[in-house]
XYZ file of C-alpha atoms in Angstrom:
391
model
C 22.924 26.645 -11.133
C 21.699 30.259 -11.297
C 22.697 33.656 -10.049
C 20.524 35.914 -7.900
C 21.145 39.537 -7.001
C 20.103 41.285 -3.797
C 19.901 45.058 -3.547
C 20.016 47.156 -0.393
C 21.394 50.381 1.009
C 24.394 48.510 2.489
C 26.291 45.349 1.537
C 25.671 43.882 4.985
C 21.908 44.346 4.613
C 21.932 42.644 1.216
C 23.935 39.725 2.591
C 21.514 39.427 5.506
C 18.553 39.300 3.103
C 20.242 36.587 1.036
C 21.152 34.542 4.097
C 17.582 34.562 5.381
C 16.182 33.401 2.070
C 18.880 31.073 0.735
C 20.457 29.712 3.900
C 24.029 28.455 4.172
C 23.969 26.808 0.716
C 24.178 30.173 -1.007
C 27.575 31.058 -2.434
C 28.562 34.720 -2.622
C 29.994 35.606 -6.041
C 30.677 39.344 -5.751
C 29.348 42.668 -4.480
C 29.444 46.099 -6.125
C 27.694 49.431 -6.307
C 24.466 49.179 -8.260
C 24.566 50.197 -11.904
C 22.880 53.594 -12.520
C 19.929 52.083 -14.361
C 19.075 49.905 -11.331
C 19.977 52.383 -8.581
C 16.306 52.645 -7.525
C 16.551 49.059 -6.216
C 19.295 49.893 -3.721
C 22.768 51.364 -3.551
C 24.614 48.020 -3.472
C 24.168 44.773 -5.387
C 25.323 41.459 -3.909
C 25.225 38.429 -6.225
C 24.834 34.871 -4.928
C 24.875 31.535 -6.742
C 22.575 28.634 -5.959
C 21.933 25.245 -7.495
C 18.135 25.216 -7.383
C 15.356 27.780 -7.460
C 14.185 29.226 -4.176
C 10.482 30.006 -4.121
C 9.073 33.383 -3.224
C 12.011 35.797 -3.597
C 11.580 39.110 -1.787
C 10.917 42.242 -3.801
C 14.548 43.352 -3.594
C 15.860 40.026 -4.925
C 16.357 39.963 -8.681
C 17.240 37.024 -10.910
C 20.610 38.064 -12.307
C 19.613 36.478 -15.596
C 17.286 39.484 -16.174
C 19.719 42.266 -15.312
C 21.147 42.479 -18.811
C 17.880 41.944 -20.607
C 18.147 38.153 -20.617
C 15.148 36.018 -19.721
C 15.242 34.119 -16.453
C 15.084 30.865 -18.390
C 18.598 31.501 -19.645
C 19.989 30.591 -16.250
C 21.342 27.039 -15.975
C 18.869 24.725 -14.229
C 20.188 21.200 -13.876
C 20.168 18.796 -10.952
C 23.300 17.183 -12.393
C 25.687 19.995 -13.432
C 27.550 19.415 -16.656
C 31.331 19.240 -16.655
C 32.038 22.978 -17.317
C 30.041 23.873 -14.206
C 31.970 21.562 -11.884
C 35.028 23.776 -11.857
C 32.853 26.870 -11.454
C 31.017 25.246 -8.590
C 34.317 24.384 -6.886
C 35.502 27.961 -7.362
C 32.251 29.337 -5.960
C 32.482 27.061 -2.932
C 36.037 28.260 -2.395
C 34.853 31.860 -2.703
C 32.177 31.182 -0.110
C 34.769 29.745 2.272
C 37.053 32.699 1.623
C 34.232 35.189 2.203
C 33.291 33.541 5.481
C 36.924 33.614 6.539
C 37.313 37.252 5.465
C 34.270 38.175 7.512
C 35.844 36.573 10.583
C 39.161 38.228 9.798
C 37.642 41.682 9.590
C 35.979 41.235 12.956
C 39.142 39.773 14.466
C 41.457 42.397 13.003
C 39.203 45.332 13.809
C 38.812 44.041 17.349
C 42.549 43.572 17.719
C 43.290 47.118 16.586
C 40.666 48.592 18.877
C 41.604 46.451 21.876
C 45.353 46.944 21.641
C 45.404 50.505 20.322
C 48.269 49.619 18.012
C 50.998 52.183 17.771
C 52.200 53.356 14.366
C 55.237 51.000 14.387
C 53.034 48.010 15.226
C 50.584 48.999 12.522
C 53.577 49.114 10.152
C 54.485 45.589 11.229
C 50.952 44.472 10.460
C 51.105 46.011 6.982
C 54.502 44.372 6.376
C 53.052 40.977 7.243
C 50.195 41.552 4.826
C 52.762 42.487 2.166
C 54.461 39.157 2.869
C 51.055 37.543 2.094
C 50.322 36.420 5.653
C 46.593 35.909 6.283
C 45.148 38.952 8.041
C 44.002 36.989 11.102
C 47.433 35.437 11.611
C 49.158 38.798 11.062
C 46.871 40.444 13.627
C 47.512 37.686 16.158
C 51.280 37.988 15.717
C 51.555 41.759 16.044
C 49.057 41.917 18.909
C 51.750 40.333 21.083
C 54.283 43.096 20.392
C 53.193 45.813 22.822
C 52.455 43.507 25.813
C 55.795 41.703 25.444
C 57.815 44.864 24.912
C 56.645 46.064 28.306
C 58.666 43.258 29.895
C 61.330 42.626 27.262
C 64.021 44.630 25.517
C 63.830 42.769 22.193
C 62.479 44.500 19.089
C 59.060 44.162 17.545
C 60.207 42.019 14.652
C 61.947 39.587 17.000
C 58.746 39.312 19.018
C 56.746 38.519 15.871
C 59.301 35.880 14.862
C 59.130 34.368 18.348
C 55.322 34.284 18.241
C 55.303 32.640 14.807
C 57.883 30.085 15.959
C 55.608 29.228 18.898
C 52.709 28.607 16.504
C 54.890 26.366 14.342
C 56.221 24.510 17.379
C 52.659 23.441 18.170
C 52.672 21.548 14.857
C 55.818 19.666 15.930
C 57.799 21.146 13.036
C 61.383 19.970 12.839
C 63.288 16.743 12.452
C 61.374 13.435 12.444
C 62.749 9.916 12.660
C 62.401 8.125 9.342
C 63.525 4.901 10.940
C 60.228 4.542 12.816
C 58.365 3.517 9.649
C 59.329 0.873 7.111
C 58.066 2.808 4.108
C 57.748 6.474 3.179
C 55.547 7.620 0.308
C 56.108 11.047 -1.221
C 53.085 12.654 -2.843
C 52.531 15.998 -4.540
C 52.167 17.730 -7.899
C 54.500 17.123 -10.820
C 57.457 19.483 -10.942
C 57.222 20.353 -7.262
C 60.557 18.783 -6.261
C 59.126 15.568 -4.861
C 61.721 13.174 -6.324
C 64.692 15.336 -5.344
C 63.401 15.655 -1.776
C 62.960 11.872 -1.607
C 66.547 11.250 -2.722
C 67.995 13.801 -0.298
C 66.246 12.131 2.618
C 67.254 8.665 1.435
C 70.893 9.791 1.376
C 70.617 11.356 4.838
C 69.025 8.236 6.251
C 71.730 6.052 4.792
C 74.503 8.333 6.061
C 73.129 8.989 9.531
C 71.606 5.638 10.445
C 73.363 3.333 7.988
C 69.978 1.844 7.222
C 69.488 -0.043 3.933
C 67.075 1.813 1.694
C 65.288 0.926 -1.521
C 63.929 3.419 -4.058
C 60.579 2.594 -5.608
C 58.865 4.395 -8.492
C 55.099 4.271 -8.966
C 55.256 6.804 -11.808
C 54.473 4.469 -14.690
C 51.861 6.806 -16.199
C 54.371 9.371 -17.454
C 56.882 8.621 -20.237
C 60.281 8.375 -18.607
C 58.677 8.798 -15.183
C 60.897 6.136 -13.620
C 64.181 7.140 -15.279
C 65.212 9.902 -12.890
C 64.761 7.810 -9.746
C 66.440 4.811 -11.382
C 69.462 6.967 -12.189
C 69.652 8.210 -8.603
C 69.483 4.631 -7.334
C 72.396 3.651 -9.571
C 74.463 6.609 -8.336
C 73.719 5.797 -4.712
C 74.210 2.065 -5.192
C 70.850 1.126 -3.679
C 68.135 -1.233 -4.980
C 65.455 0.137 -7.298
C 62.171 -1.159 -8.632
C 59.159 0.210 -10.503
C 55.598 -0.980 -9.901
C 52.318 0.021 -11.466
C 49.456 -1.856 -9.837
C 47.940 -2.593 -6.447
C 48.967 -6.211 -5.938
C 52.600 -5.410 -6.740
C 52.647 -2.600 -4.171
C 51.030 -4.740 -1.485
C 53.513 -7.553 -2.142
C 56.444 -5.122 -2.076
C 55.379 -3.628 1.253
C 54.964 -7.096 2.741
C 58.269 -8.577 1.554
C 60.793 -5.779 1.018
C 59.443 -3.704 3.891
C 61.200 -6.098 6.277
C 64.552 -5.824 4.470
C 64.782 -2.159 3.568
C 63.222 1.173 4.330
C 61.256 1.897 1.179
C 61.076 5.343 -0.379
C 58.082 5.465 -2.717
C 57.972 8.085 -5.473
C 54.431 8.693 -6.745
C 53.230 10.543 -9.868
C 51.558 13.927 -9.767
C 47.777 13.544 -9.749
C 44.998 15.685 -11.131
C 41.618 15.223 -9.466
C 40.542 12.955 -12.332
C 43.729 10.869 -12.095
C 43.283 10.453 -8.377
C 39.730 9.215 -8.865
C 41.054 6.557 -11.256
C 43.920 5.601 -8.922
C 41.924 5.560 -5.665
C 43.533 2.221 -4.772
C 46.869 3.922 -4.061
C 45.822 6.091 -1.096
C 43.726 3.173 0.141
C 46.751 0.837 0.219
C 48.992 3.428 1.853
C 46.411 4.304 4.518
C 45.770 0.655 5.332
C 49.424 -0.098 6.110
C 50.539 1.145 9.529
C 54.174 0.821 8.461
C 53.786 3.560 5.825
C 54.183 7.276 6.408
C 53.004 9.599 3.650
C 54.613 12.991 3.100
C 53.052 15.756 1.031
C 55.706 17.726 -0.903
C 54.755 21.176 -2.208
C 56.718 24.087 -3.699
C 56.955 27.106 -1.415
C 56.459 29.439 -4.384
C 52.864 28.259 -4.881
C 50.295 30.985 -4.389
C 48.000 30.636 -1.404
C 44.834 29.604 -3.244
C 46.619 27.002 -5.366
C 48.518 25.714 -2.339
C 45.267 25.225 -0.420
C 43.644 23.512 -3.403
C 46.505 21.016 -3.751
C 46.412 20.241 -0.033
C 42.702 19.416 -0.363
C 43.339 17.301 -3.478
C 45.742 15.038 -1.589
C 43.628 14.687 1.545
C 42.635 11.083 0.609
C 46.247 10.065 1.331
C 46.035 11.457 4.885
C 49.648 12.688 4.873
C 51.517 12.777 8.167
C 53.764 15.715 7.222
C 54.207 18.483 4.695
C 57.605 19.291 3.166
C 58.376 22.546 1.360
C 60.639 22.720 -1.687
C 62.085 25.544 -3.803
C 62.584 27.706 -0.728
C 65.471 29.372 -2.567
C 63.063 30.508 -5.301
C 60.368 31.852 -2.982
C 60.482 35.511 -2.009
C 57.309 35.581 0.086
C 55.962 32.536 1.894
C 53.586 34.138 4.392
C 50.547 32.731 2.615
C 52.099 29.269 2.550
C 52.874 29.454 6.275
C 49.272 30.474 6.898
C 48.054 27.414 4.992
C 50.531 25.182 6.843
C 49.081 26.359 10.146
C 45.550 25.964 8.798
C 45.987 22.364 7.649
C 47.853 21.430 10.849
C 50.564 19.283 9.247
C 54.089 19.392 10.722
C 56.914 20.539 8.431
C 59.995 18.395 9.127
C 62.244 19.433 6.209
C 62.571 22.127 3.549
C 64.531 21.982 0.307
C 66.716 25.034 -0.283
C 68.294 24.120 -3.650
C 69.072 21.324 -6.083
C 72.306 19.972 -4.559
C 72.030 16.474 -3.051
C 72.101 16.071 -0.144
C 73.453 19.496 0.915
C 70.455 21.678 0.075
C 68.066 20.419 2.707
C 67.152 22.138 5.944
C 65.590 20.790 9.105
C 62.558 23.038 9.483
C 63.052 24.003 13.101
C 60.299 26.454 14.105
C 62.754 29.305 14.711
C 64.428 28.851 11.309
C 61.124 28.618 9.463
C 59.793 31.697 11.252
C 62.930 33.694 10.406
C 62.728 32.543 6.778
C 59.084 33.643 6.645
C 59.814 37.141 7.920
C 62.624 38.742 5.929
C 63.907 41.979 7.404
C 62.921 45.266 5.826
C 65.382 46.526 3.237
C 66.222 50.135 3.926
C 64.068 53.249 3.996
C 61.942 52.178 1.036
C 60.353 49.516 3.179
C 59.339 51.925 5.938
C 55.858 53.396 6.134
C 54.846 56.998 6.536
C 55.658 56.933 10.232
C 59.266 56.200 9.355
C 59.266 53.001 11.413
C 60.842 49.756 10.305
C 60.413 46.256 11.691
C 63.600 46.570 13.695
C 62.349 49.765 15.270
C 58.863 48.517 16.055
């Protein structure tokens, strides 16, 4: 992998030059104003990464390995990148995806502002949404509905935004689901994200509401004491418990006990390397039509990390996404943006540690309200003096 810089009078021109030469495989790393000693090459420098050499670079393309006096041969050239480069490559690919998305967002947002001629209060709403970490395209789409709807409605701008967000979430079928329709439910997600507690809360609710016999199952044999917590919960609830650690045991359990109980399967947290070693687990769960898999993630996760975890667990093909630690999350706009991006319904959210009290059916209206906290006094208002309520 090597870096290549393109110089031009504008960033857009440099990007265009790189795109023509490198194609879609090029990954944008960063752009900046050209250093004084290289200003004769162009006002702006845009750096791209590529895995292999591209013949015949134009005169305004410079191997970044030479910019600091280093020979071009110092750049990494390997058809099979070594381990340290794998993470960098993943980050660069993510940066490329983010850049492409940002480019679309800028066009979308600029177009929305121009087309709707946002008033100062609506612009304040847009800035508030960005402060709540909502993606710019989603924020623009939400506030663009304010002025048209206010012409025919007496409700405030914030209420309109909440209503619009709830409509987006409703399209995902967020809200209560019937756990009795499947004979087994597997809970997946990172360690420490509240997966086990969410599982137990839902097992209690199922037993209370439907009086259905449940069985708790731990697949967390890799971690010392990984089964102890779930075993303790099973003893408190007075329900059967078992721990399994290999494929044949899981297949036999699903075949036999799946007809007697509704199984709640607690899985370990997986790194990408762990998941590669345990590829049999998502394969078994996907192959059984009686199993529903639920991805459990903490709402306090930052947007980039949240998106990365969602991608990591894609081999399981989860049917829903549940949010935990809602009580510890001040801003969840970025998480809501990722929820809408991945298209998974959100049936339940965990709002605390108490079992089973601290669980909330994620009705679209509730989730939208939780995502858009009201402004807190004059400090939250912009220069126009407008607040969300006044928008």
